[in-house]
Amino acid sequence: MAVIEVKNLKKNFRVKLKEKGLKGSLKSMVKASYRTVEAVKGVNFEVQEGEVIAFIGPNGAGKSTTIKMLTGILYPDGGDIRVLGIDPTKERKKLAYEIGTVFGQKEQLWMHLTPYDNFKFFGAIYDIPDKEAEKRIEEIKELFELQEIMNTPVRNLSLGQRIRCEIAASLIHQPKVLFLDEPTIGLDPVVKDSIRKLIKKMNKEYHTTVFLTSHDVSDIEKLCKRVIIINNGELVMDDSMENLKYHHLNKKIIEIKLAKMADFSNFDGIKVLKQKDTNFKLEIDLKKKSIADVLKLIHSDDLIDMNISNTPLEEIISEIYRDGVKV
Amino acid sequence: MKKYLYIFRAEMMSALQYFSNLFSGFIGYFIIIFILLNLWNYIYDDPTELINGYTKTQMIWYVIITEILWKIFNGRKFCRQICNDVKGGNIAYNMNKPYSYIGYVLSSHLGEGLVKTVAYVAVGMILGKIFLGTFPSHSVSSLMIVFLSGLLAVIIDALCIIFISLISFYIEDAHPLYWLYSKMILILGTMFPVEFFPTALQGIIAMTPIYVICYGPAKLFVDFSMDSAIHIIIFQILYVLVAYALCLALYRKGVRKLNVNGG
Amino acid sequence: MLTAVKNQIKVTFISVKYALMREMLNKTTFLMNVIFMILNNASFILQWVVIYSLKSDVGGYSFGQVLLLWGTAASTFGFAHFFFKKSFSLSDAITNGKLDSYLVQPKNVLISAITSDVEPSAIGDLIYGVIMLIVSGLTIPKVLLFILFTISGGITMTSFAVILASLSFWFGRADSVADTGNGMITHFATYPDGIFHGISKIILYTIIPAGIINYIPVSVMTTFDVRLTLLVLAITVGMTALAFLFFYRGLRRYSSSNLMIAKI
């Protein structure tokens, strides 16, 4: 079942143009000039129930704009959105009961209150009866391991603890879809990892559909089975993580350490990325050369160490951003 | 002297950028003058009537001037800035600079004030002309004296606020003191000339800064005489000297205290 | 429908309660804010003592009525700024994308946004209003009317602020316009309406609704008039409806934090 359906979605922003300096300020005050920027230019996709999907793109690509239209924050200029069959522009409140949102850079919690009071507040917002709310808070406390910080005011918590509480608070009403906008931004690797585990656990336990935007490729790699890439307001890719790796992983990186000097510079399909004495880092284009071809070039007696790896996902993605590969 | 001029100019430029705020300030100013115009129209039975020695026209010109001064003072922001400097330790940082702190804040305050002065004097004169039709009779030299008196008023007010703010060296929060001061100026200074208060109170007010900050310049504008001009200007100059000396003394003492405490 | 309203009221009250708790974290500052506001309002009595020494009636108001006028002005202002503080900085929330978190909640966006903070000094205004009511002479009907008009006036004042702030949806930064408009009401509301004539009087009962918030209530509290009371209530309802209409119309143009300024 499709939980999110997006058809030909469009959004334009009016950008105010301002000339530099005092004269520019005065001029823009008298008569402001505007330019229309198409932030999202007719985007189509679907998300199935229970999926964990990554929605990524460089800054200004339109990913935040899209997520804000899906959650009912922004009003689209064209196209059609259905989240759980609900149109966010027409039934914003009805949709709000069914979805959860976490915006990494924006605080939804009251800083001077404890997580417990905050959860109670969210319980009231979603009209959950007190008794039921208590039960759910108890459950979430266990799942998110919040026992020790339950009665500490949020402003005294670390950033990681805070984000954990933000996510917990967005689950009080047991949403069917969770929108996470940059949930791990500014966190250290250990905390990032625990947040990822949490998202995974939640997806498994509650079968929550997760729609995630992130700059952090390892977030995506560890969490998502499907990736949608947006750039300049257009979808440039919508594919499973496996396919993404398969299609774009036609290159291998070989690092070798030799006993004797060798020369790899004149072969088609082999690129020397780095060389220091007899240490080489080579990129092999598998369409032109196989690994076996490369190994034939090396005398096995000279080989001291060897390491074969895939191109890092990060590089694949930035390549897609650059080239704008059409789906 | 050049450095003060530079500080003065920099502040003036940034004040220009707040042009749009100035505009909403004009509307606020217009509203106050409009309300007071209606109030005095109601209280005066006919235009020739004198209340406490003032005709209706003089009374309204009086508030046009005091409200201009009040707009230029903008004391709350000024007080907050100095209190923050004292509390945040910025004042110690300024100590190592080759200029005096009081000179610095005073010239920056005056720079900001100049743009407002030009703007509000223009607006005030236009409003007066529209509402009242006539200007008080003045010669070029008497107008210059009124302007000088107004400038001295702004300097005295600034020095008073600096003095109050520097008390933050000794107390937790000087804002309540500023608040009392500003209320005194607003209620006793800008609304009515001194003559409107009971005789006993008049003597007291004449000794407070109200006399040199609000009453002096406004009185000279609506009813100029050389005798009162000399009297008021001498008073104002004395006030400037005494207030500056007091500020300097408090500043030196305060900074020493800061150093002892390792501020 | 009824449960929805009940739930909305419940959330609003929790929100106000939590915001108040936040302000009370620093008790000294909190109390100072309240006390100084009372003193601030009280200092203006001096102005009126001087004015009434010149003439025994000003704009048809006795000295006692001016006190009641000040009381109503303070209490309506206090009510609006205590419960709906954020409506007076709503323009900023609109242009800087601070409505996002209210938009994803299943509650009324406007109500959530404007009740998310309280102004401690507004309590001082409310207290001052009550003091002036007591000074001007207590009767039970007067007390009831005072409560009614404090609420209706506070809501009208808030609606006025929301309408002005909603202009930001169409014209970008409108905060100085909103501030000016809100300031105007307060300025006019503290002077008797009898001193104004002609167009300015018409404006005070229409565009700048100081008449609805203050003048009519003071007159009704002096000599009761059912029709004027109903008129005030009808206009309050109308203004509130208009505020919601403006805000929700504008909300479609809300651009979150995506509003950009391009520098050439």
Coordinates of N, CA and C in Angstrom, one line a residue, chain B residues 20-21 24 27-28 31-32 34-36 38-40 42-45 51-52 176 179 183 186-188 191-192 196-197, chain C residues 32 36 39-40 43-44 46-48 50-51 53-55 57-60 176 180 184 187-188 191 194-197 200:
Chain B
S20 N 13.5 53.0 8.1 CA 12.1 52.6 8.1 C 11.5 52.6 9.6
N21 N 12.4 52.3 10.5 CA 12.0 52.4 11.9 C 11.7 53.9 12.3
S24 N 8.2 54.8 11.3 CA 7.1 54.4 12.2 C 7.2 55.2 13.4
I27 N 5.2 58.3 12.9 CA 3.7 58.2 13.0 C 3.4 58.2 14.5
G28 N 4.3 57.5 15.3 CA 4.1 57.6 16.8 C 4.1 59.0 17.3
I31 N 1.0 60.9 16.3 CA -0.2 60.5 17.1 C -0.2 61.3 18.4
I32 N 1.0 61.3 19.1 CA 1.1 62.0 20.4 C 0.8 63.5 20.2
F34 N -0.9 64.9 17.9 CA -2.3 65.0 17.5 C -3.2 64.9 18.8
I35 N -2.9 63.9 19.6 CA -3.7 63.8 20.9 C -3.6 65.0 21.7
L36 N -2.4 65.5 21.9 CA -2.2 66.6 22.8 C -2.8 67.9 22.2
N38 N -5.6 67.9 20.5 CA -7.0 67.8 20.8 C -7.3 68.1 22.2
L39 N -6.4 67.6 23.1 CA -6.5 67.8 24.5 C -6.5 69.3 24.9
W40 N -5.5 70.0 24.4 CA -5.4 71.4 24.7 C -6.5 72.3 24.0
Y42 N -9.4 71.3 23.8 CA -10.6 71.1 24.6 C -10.5 72.0 25.9
I43 N -9.2 72.0 26.4 CA -9.0 72.7 27.7 C -9.1 74.2 27.6
Y44 N -8.5 74.8 26.5 CA -8.6 76.2 26.3 C -9.9 76.6 25.7
D45 N -10.6 77.5 26.4 CA -11.9 77.9 25.9 C -11.8 78.8 24.6
I51 N -3.2 80.3 30.1 CA -3.2 79.4 31.3 C -1.8 79.3 31.8
N52 N -1.6 79.7 33.0 CA -0.3 79.8 33.6 C 0.7 80.5 32.7
P176 N 16.1 49.8 36.9 CA 15.0 50.5 37.7 C 15.3 52.0 38.0
W179 N 14.7 53.8 34.9 CA 13.2 53.8 34.8 C 12.6 55.0 35.5
K183 N 10.8 58.2 33.8 CA 9.4 58.6 34.2 C 9.3 60.0 34.6
L186 N 9.6 62.2 31.6 CA 8.4 62.1 30.8 C 7.2 62.8 31.4
I187 N 6.9 62.5 32.7 CA 5.7 63.1 33.3 C 5.9 64.5 33.7
L188 N 7.0 64.8 34.4 CA 7.2 66.2 34.9 C 7.8 67.1 33.8
M191 N 5.3 66.8 29.5 CA 3.8 67.1 29.3 C 3.5 68.5 29.5
F192 N 4.1 69.2 30.6 CA 3.7 70.5 30.9 C 4.9 71.4 31.2
F196 N 3.0 74.8 35.4 CA 1.8 74.2 35.6 C 1.7 73.4 36.9
F197 N 2.8 73.3 37.6 CA 2.8 72.5 38.8 C 2.6 73.4 40.0
Chain C
M32 N 9.7 42.1 39.8 CA 10.1 43.4 39.5 C 9.3 43.9 38.2
F36 N 6.9 47.1 38.6 CA 7.3 48.3 37.9 C 6.2 48.7 36.9
L39 N 3.6 50.6 38.9 CA 4.1 52.0 39.1 C 4.1 52.8 37.9
N40 N 4.5 52.2 36.8 CA 4.5 52.9 35.5 C 3.2 53.5 35.2
S43 N 2.1 56.3 37.5 CA 2.8 57.6 37.4 C 2.0 58.6 36.5
F44 N 1.2 58.0 35.6 CA 0.4 58.9 34.7 C -0.7 59.6 35.4
L46 N -0.4 61.5 37.8 CA 0.1 62.9 38.0 C -0.3 63.8 36.9
Q47 N -0.2 63.3 35.7 CA -0.6 64.1 34.5 C -2.0 64.5 34.6
W48 N -2.9 63.6 35.0 CA -4.3 63.9 35.0 C -4.7 64.8 36.2
V50 N -2.8 67.3 37.2 CA -2.5 68.6 36.7 C -3.6 69.0 35.7
I51 N -4.0 68.2 34.8 CA -5.0 68.6 33.8 C -6.3 68.9 34.5
S53 N -6.7 70.0 37.4 CA -6.6 71.3 38.2 C -6.9 72.5 37.3
L54 N -6.9 72.3 36.0 CA -7.2 73.4 35.0 C -8.6 73.4 34.7
K55 N -9.3 72.3 34.6 CA -10.7 72.2 34.2 C -11.3 71.0 34.8
D57 N -13.9 69.1 33.8 CA -14.2 68.0 33.0 C -13.4 68.0 31.7
V58 N -12.9 66.9 31.3 CA -12.1 66.8 30.1 C -12.8 65.8 29.1
G59 N -13.2 66.3 28.1 CA -13.9 65.5 27.1 C -15.1 64.8 27.6
G60 N -15.8 65.5 28.6 CA -17.0 64.9 29.2 C -16.7 63.9 30.3
S176 N 7.0 46.8 11.7 CA 6.9 48.2 12.1 C 5.5 48.8 11.9
T180 N 3.3 50.0 15.1 CA 2.8 51.3 15.1 C 1.2 51.3 15.3
M184 N -0.8 52.7 18.6 CA -1.8 53.8 18.4 C -3.0 53.5 19.3
H187 N -2.2 54.5 22.8 CA -2.1 56.0 23.0 C -3.5 56.6 23.1
F188 N -4.3 56.2 22.1 CA -5.7 56.8 22.1 C -6.5 56.4 23.3
Y191 N -6.8 58.5 26.5 CA -7.4 59.9 26.6 C -8.9 59.9 26.3
G194 N -14.0 62.4 24.2 CA -14.7 63.6 24.0 C -13.8 64.7 23.5
I195 N -12.5 64.6 23.5 CA -11.6 65.6 23.0 C -11.4 65.5 21.5
F196 N -11.9 64.4 20.9 CA -11.7 64.2 19.5 C -13.0 64.5 18.8
H197 N -12.8 65.0 17.5 CA -14.0 65.4 16.7 C -13.9 64.9 15.3
S200 N -11.4 62.1 13.1 CA -10.6 61.3 14.0 C -11.5 60.5 14.9

